[in-house]
Short mmCIF file of C-alpha atoms in Angstrom, two decimals:
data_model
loop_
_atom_site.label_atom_id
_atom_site.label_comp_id
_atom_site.label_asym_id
_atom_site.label_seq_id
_atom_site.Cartn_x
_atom_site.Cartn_y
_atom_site.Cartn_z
CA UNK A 902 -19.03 31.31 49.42
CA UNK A 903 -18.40 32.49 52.58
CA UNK A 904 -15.66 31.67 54.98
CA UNK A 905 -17.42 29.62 58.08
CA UNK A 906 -14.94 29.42 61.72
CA UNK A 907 -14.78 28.12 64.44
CA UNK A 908 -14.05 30.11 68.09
CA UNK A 909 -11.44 28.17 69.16
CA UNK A 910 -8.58 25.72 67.62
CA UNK A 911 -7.94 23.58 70.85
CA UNK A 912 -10.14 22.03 73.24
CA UNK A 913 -8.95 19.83 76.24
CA UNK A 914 -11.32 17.97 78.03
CA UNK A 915 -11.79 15.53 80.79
CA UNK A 916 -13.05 12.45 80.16
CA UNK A 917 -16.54 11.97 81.10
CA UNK A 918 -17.23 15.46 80.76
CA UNK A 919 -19.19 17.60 77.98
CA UNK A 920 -17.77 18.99 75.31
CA UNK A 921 -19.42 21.99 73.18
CA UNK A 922 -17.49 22.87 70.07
CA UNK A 923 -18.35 26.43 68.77
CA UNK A 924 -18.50 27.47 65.27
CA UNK A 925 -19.88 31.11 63.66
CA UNK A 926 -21.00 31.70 59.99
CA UNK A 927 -21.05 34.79 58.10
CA UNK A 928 -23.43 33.70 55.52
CA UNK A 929 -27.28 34.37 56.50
CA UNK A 930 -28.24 32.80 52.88
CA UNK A 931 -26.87 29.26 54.31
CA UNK A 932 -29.72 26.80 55.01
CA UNK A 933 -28.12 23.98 55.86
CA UNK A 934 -25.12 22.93 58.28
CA UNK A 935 -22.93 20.12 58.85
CA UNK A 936 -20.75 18.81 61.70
CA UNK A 937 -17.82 16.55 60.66
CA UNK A 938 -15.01 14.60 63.13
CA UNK A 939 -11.68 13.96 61.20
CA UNK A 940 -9.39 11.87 63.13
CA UNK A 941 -5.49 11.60 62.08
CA UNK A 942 -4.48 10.05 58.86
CA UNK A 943 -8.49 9.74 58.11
CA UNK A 944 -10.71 11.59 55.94
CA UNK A 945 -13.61 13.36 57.47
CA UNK A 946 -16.74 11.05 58.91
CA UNK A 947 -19.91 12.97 58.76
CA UNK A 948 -21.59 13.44 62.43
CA UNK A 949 -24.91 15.41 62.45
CA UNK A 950 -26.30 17.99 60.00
CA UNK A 951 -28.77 20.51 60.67
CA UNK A 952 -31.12 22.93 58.37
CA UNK A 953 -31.85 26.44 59.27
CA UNK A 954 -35.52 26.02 60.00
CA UNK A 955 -34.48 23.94 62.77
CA UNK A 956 -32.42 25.14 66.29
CA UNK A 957 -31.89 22.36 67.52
CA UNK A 958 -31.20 18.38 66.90
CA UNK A 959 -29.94 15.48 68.52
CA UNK A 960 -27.81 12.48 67.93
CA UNK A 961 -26.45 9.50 69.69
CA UNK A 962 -24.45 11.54 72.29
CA UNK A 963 -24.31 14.54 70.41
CA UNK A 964 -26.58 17.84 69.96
CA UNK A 965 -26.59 20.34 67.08
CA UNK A 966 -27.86 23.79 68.13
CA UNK A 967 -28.35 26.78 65.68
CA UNK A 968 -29.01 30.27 66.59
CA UNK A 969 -29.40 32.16 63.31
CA UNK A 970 -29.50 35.18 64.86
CA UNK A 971 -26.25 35.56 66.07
CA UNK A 972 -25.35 33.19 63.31
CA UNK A 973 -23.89 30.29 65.50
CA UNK A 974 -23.57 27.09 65.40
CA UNK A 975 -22.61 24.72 68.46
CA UNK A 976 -21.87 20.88 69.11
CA UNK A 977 -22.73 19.20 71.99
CA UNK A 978 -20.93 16.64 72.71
CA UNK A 979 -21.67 14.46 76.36
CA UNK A 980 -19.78 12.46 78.05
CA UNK A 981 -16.82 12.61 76.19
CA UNK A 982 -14.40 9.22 75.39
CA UNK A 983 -11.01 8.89 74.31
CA UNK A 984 -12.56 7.86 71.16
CA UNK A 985 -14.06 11.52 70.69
CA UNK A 986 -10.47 12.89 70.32
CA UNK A 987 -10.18 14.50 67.00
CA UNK A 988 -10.54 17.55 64.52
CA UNK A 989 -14.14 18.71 63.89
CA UNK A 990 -15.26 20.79 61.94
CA UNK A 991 -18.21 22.76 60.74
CA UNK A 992 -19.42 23.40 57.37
CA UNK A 993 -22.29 25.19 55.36
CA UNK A 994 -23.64 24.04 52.26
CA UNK A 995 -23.30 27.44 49.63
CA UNK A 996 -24.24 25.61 46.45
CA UNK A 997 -28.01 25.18 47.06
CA UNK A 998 -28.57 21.92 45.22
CA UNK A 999 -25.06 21.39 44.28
CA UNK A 1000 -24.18 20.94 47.70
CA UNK A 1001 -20.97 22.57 47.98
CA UNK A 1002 -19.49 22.79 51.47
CA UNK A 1003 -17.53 25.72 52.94
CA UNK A 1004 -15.51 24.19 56.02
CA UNK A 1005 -13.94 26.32 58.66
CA UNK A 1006 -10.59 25.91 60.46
CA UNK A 1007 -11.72 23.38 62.42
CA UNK A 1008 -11.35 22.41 66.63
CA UNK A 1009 -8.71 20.05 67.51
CA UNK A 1010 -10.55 18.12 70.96
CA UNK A 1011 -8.17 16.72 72.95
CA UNK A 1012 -9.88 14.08 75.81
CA UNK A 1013 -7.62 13.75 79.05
CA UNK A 1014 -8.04 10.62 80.83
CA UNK B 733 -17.81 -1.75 51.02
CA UNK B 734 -14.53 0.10 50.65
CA UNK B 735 -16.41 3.23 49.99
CA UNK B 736 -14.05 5.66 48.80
CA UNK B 737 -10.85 4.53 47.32
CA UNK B 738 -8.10 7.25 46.56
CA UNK B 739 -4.74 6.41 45.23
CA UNK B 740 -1.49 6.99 45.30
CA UNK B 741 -1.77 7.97 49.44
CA UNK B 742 1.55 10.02 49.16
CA UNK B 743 3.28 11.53 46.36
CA UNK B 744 6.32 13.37 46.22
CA UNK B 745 6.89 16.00 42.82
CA UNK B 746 9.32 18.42 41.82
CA UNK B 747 8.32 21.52 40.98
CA UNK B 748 7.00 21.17 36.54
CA UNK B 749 6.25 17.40 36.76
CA UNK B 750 2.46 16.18 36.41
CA UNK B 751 0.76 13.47 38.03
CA UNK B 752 -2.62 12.71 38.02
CA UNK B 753 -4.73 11.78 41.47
CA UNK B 754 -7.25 8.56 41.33
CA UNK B 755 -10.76 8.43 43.23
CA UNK B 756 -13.24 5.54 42.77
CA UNK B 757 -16.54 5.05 44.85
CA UNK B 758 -18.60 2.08 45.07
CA UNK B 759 -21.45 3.09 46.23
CA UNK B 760 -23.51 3.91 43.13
CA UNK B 761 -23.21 7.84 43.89
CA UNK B 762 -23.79 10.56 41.78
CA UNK B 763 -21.98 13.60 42.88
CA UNK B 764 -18.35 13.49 43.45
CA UNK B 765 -15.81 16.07 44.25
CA UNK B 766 -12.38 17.21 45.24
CA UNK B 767 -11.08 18.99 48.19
CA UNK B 768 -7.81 19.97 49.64
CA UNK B 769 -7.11 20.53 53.50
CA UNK B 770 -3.98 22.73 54.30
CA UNK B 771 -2.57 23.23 57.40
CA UNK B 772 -4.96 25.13 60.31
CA UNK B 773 -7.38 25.37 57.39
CA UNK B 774 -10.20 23.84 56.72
CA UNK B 775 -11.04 22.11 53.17
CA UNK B 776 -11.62 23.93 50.12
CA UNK B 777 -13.35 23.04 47.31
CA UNK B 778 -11.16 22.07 43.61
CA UNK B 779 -13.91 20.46 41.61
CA UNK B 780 -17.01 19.30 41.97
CA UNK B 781 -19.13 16.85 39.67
CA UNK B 782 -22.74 16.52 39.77
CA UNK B 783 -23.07 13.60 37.65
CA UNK B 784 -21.66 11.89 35.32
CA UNK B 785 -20.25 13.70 32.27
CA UNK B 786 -20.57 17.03 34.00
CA UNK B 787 -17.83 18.75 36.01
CA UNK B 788 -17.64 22.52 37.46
CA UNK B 789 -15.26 24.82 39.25
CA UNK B 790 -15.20 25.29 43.37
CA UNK B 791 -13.34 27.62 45.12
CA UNK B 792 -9.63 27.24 44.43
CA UNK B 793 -9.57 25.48 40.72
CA UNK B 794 -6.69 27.35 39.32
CA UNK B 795 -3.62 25.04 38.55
CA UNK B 796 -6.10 22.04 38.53
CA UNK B 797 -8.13 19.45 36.07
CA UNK B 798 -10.21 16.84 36.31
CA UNK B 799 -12.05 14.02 34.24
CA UNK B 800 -15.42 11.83 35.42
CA UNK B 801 -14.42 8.98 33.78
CA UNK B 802 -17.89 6.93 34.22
CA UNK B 803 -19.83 6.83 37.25
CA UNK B 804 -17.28 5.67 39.37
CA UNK B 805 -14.39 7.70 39.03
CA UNK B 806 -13.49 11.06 39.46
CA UNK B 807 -9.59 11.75 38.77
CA UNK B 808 -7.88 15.10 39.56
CA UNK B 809 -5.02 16.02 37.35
CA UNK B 810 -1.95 18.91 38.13
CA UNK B 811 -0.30 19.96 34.73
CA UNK B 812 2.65 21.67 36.17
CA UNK B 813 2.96 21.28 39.97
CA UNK B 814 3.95 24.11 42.30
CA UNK B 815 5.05 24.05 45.83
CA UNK B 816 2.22 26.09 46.54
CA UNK B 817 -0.09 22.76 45.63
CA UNK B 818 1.42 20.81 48.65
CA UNK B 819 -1.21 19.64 50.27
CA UNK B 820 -3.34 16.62 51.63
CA UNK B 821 -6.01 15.88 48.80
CA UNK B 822 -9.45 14.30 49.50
CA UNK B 823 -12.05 12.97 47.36
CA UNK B 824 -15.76 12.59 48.45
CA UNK B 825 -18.88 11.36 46.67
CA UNK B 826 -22.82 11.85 48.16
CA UNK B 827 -25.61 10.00 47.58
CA UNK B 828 -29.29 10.15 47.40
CA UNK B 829 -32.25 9.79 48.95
CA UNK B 830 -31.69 8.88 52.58
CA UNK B 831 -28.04 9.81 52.19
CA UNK B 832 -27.88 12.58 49.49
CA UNK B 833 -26.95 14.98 52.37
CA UNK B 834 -24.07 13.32 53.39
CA UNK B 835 -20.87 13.30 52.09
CA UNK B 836 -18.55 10.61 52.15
CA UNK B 837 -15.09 10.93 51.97
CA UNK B 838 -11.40 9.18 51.04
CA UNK B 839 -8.74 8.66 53.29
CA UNK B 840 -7.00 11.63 51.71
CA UNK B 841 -3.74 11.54 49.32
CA UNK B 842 -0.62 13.97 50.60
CA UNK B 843 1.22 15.63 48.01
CA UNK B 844 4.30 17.24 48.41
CA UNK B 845 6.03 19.48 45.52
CA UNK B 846 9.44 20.41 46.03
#
């Protein structure tokens, strides 16, 4: 499959402030996308998934948008905690029903109190 | 539930020696698979298995074996470590139904070949 990255490997932010994680995909066959937090010495915890015939979804304090035409992929996060501090990263599944996830580099958020 | 269970958490080889990596879920899944994170990278995938008695190739396999034991278990075995296999290791399993989208994953095993 193809690689999928992210814009940026830091992000510092303020508490109490939004956060929006960037991510871009090369492969336009990939229907379905998935947002994961890994926090240190932890595997990674699954956060919000999205398919490709959808641009947007929502979660409990966090969005999912998808613009296939520019092939991006964003996460919204508001009103960032300490708690929210961690690695995420994005992945596309490349293995149809096999479900086999291509992660990129991932974002290391950073929330300043 | 403990969910995913990997074991040993760290393991320290010399370059040659064997060892073999042990994942058990309890949560009746029947996918499971194997994934390594390296540094500023993001996880690749060893081996995946769809279901019991069934196992196929991901993107980096080379170096690498595994066995489904039963339902359960999903081991991941290096024949003849290289330093180049240093990583952290993580095992996941998914569901189905509600959850067959979702992965859920260990709290990782770190390797170290020397």
């Amino acid at each position: 499959g193809e690689s999928v990255g992210l814009h940026l490997p830091t992000l510092s932010v303020q508490e109490g402030d939004n956060s929006i994680i960037n991510c871009a995909y090369s492969n336009s066959a990939s229907d379905y996308f998935i947002w994961y937090k890994q926090e240190s010495g932890k595997g990674p915890q699954f956060i919000i998934d999205i398919r490709s015939n959808m641009d947007k979804r929502q979660g409990q304090r966090v969005t999912v948008l998808l613009n296939k035409t520019v092939k991006h992929l964003s996460l919204q996060i508001a009103a960032t905690q300490p708690g929210d501090s961690a690695v995420y990263f994005c992945a596309e599944n490349y293995g149809g029903n096999d479900y086999k996830l291509s992660f990129g580099a991932g974002t290391t958020v950073t929330v300043r109190a | 539930n403990a969910g995913v269970t990997q074991t040993p958490k760290f393991q320290v080889l010399k370059t040659g020696q064997s060892m073999t990596l042990q994942c058990a879920q309890d949560m009746n899944h029947n996918s499971m698979y194997w994934y390594r994170q390296d540094p500023g990278m993001g996880l690749r995938l060893i081996y995946y298995s769809a279901s019991e008695g069934t196992t196929d190739k991901g993107e980096v396999p080379n170096g690498y074996n595994v066995s489904r034991l039963n339902k359960r278990e999903f081991s991941l075995r290096l024949e003849s470590a290289a330093p180049s296999q240093t990583s952290v290791y993580f095992c996941a399993s998914r569901g189905f139904g509600a959850g067959a989208n979702v992965l859920t994953f260990g709290a990782g095993s770190r390797l170290t070949v020397l």
